[in-house]
């Protein structure tokens, strides 16, 4: 597993927090808008409380999609649901519309 953040301090904290766990996790400073990883090299990508803050949110989504294998999973999170956040709602509406019905709240 690879954990990334653009902040060296956040990467250091992640390394410290993960130190007690035996899983093979690397922590690296990387820009989520341009990850610089091999294409189709990951089964999943997670963006926790950050992608909606990026200056180039579309670039960040493309970077995540680029590193995913066919059928890979992309997960992003925000502090509150789109019904409370117009910016998040505007960003999520096209993504939700593109989901298969089995993955939507009404599916």
PDB file of C-alpha atoms in Angstrom, residues 52 78-91:
ATOM      1  CA  UNK A  52     -12.417  18.780  -3.133  1.00  0.00           C
ATOM      2  CA  UNK A  78     -15.862  14.956   2.428  1.00  0.00           C
ATOM      3  CA  UNK A  79     -16.888  16.263   5.841  1.00  0.00           C
ATOM      4  CA  UNK A  80     -20.592  16.612   5.080  1.00  0.00           C
ATOM      5  CA  UNK A  81     -22.877  15.278   2.411  1.00  0.00           C
ATOM      6  CA  UNK A  82     -23.580  17.133  -0.834  1.00  0.00           C
ATOM      7  CA  UNK A  83     -26.997  18.236   0.452  1.00  0.00           C
ATOM      8  CA  UNK A  84     -25.091  20.568   2.827  1.00  0.00           C
ATOM      9  CA  UNK A  85     -22.355  21.635   0.425  1.00  0.00           C
ATOM     10  CA  UNK A  86     -23.074  23.162  -2.985  1.00  0.00           C
ATOM     11  CA  UNK A  87     -19.465  22.766  -4.117  1.00  0.00           C
ATOM     12  CA  UNK A  88     -19.443  19.049  -3.241  1.00  0.00           C
ATOM     13  CA  UNK A  89     -22.894  18.614  -4.784  1.00  0.00           C
ATOM     14  CA  UNK A  90     -21.750  20.163  -8.057  1.00  0.00           C
ATOM     15  CA  UNK A  91     -18.693  17.947  -8.141  1.00  0.00           C
TER      16      UNK A  91
END
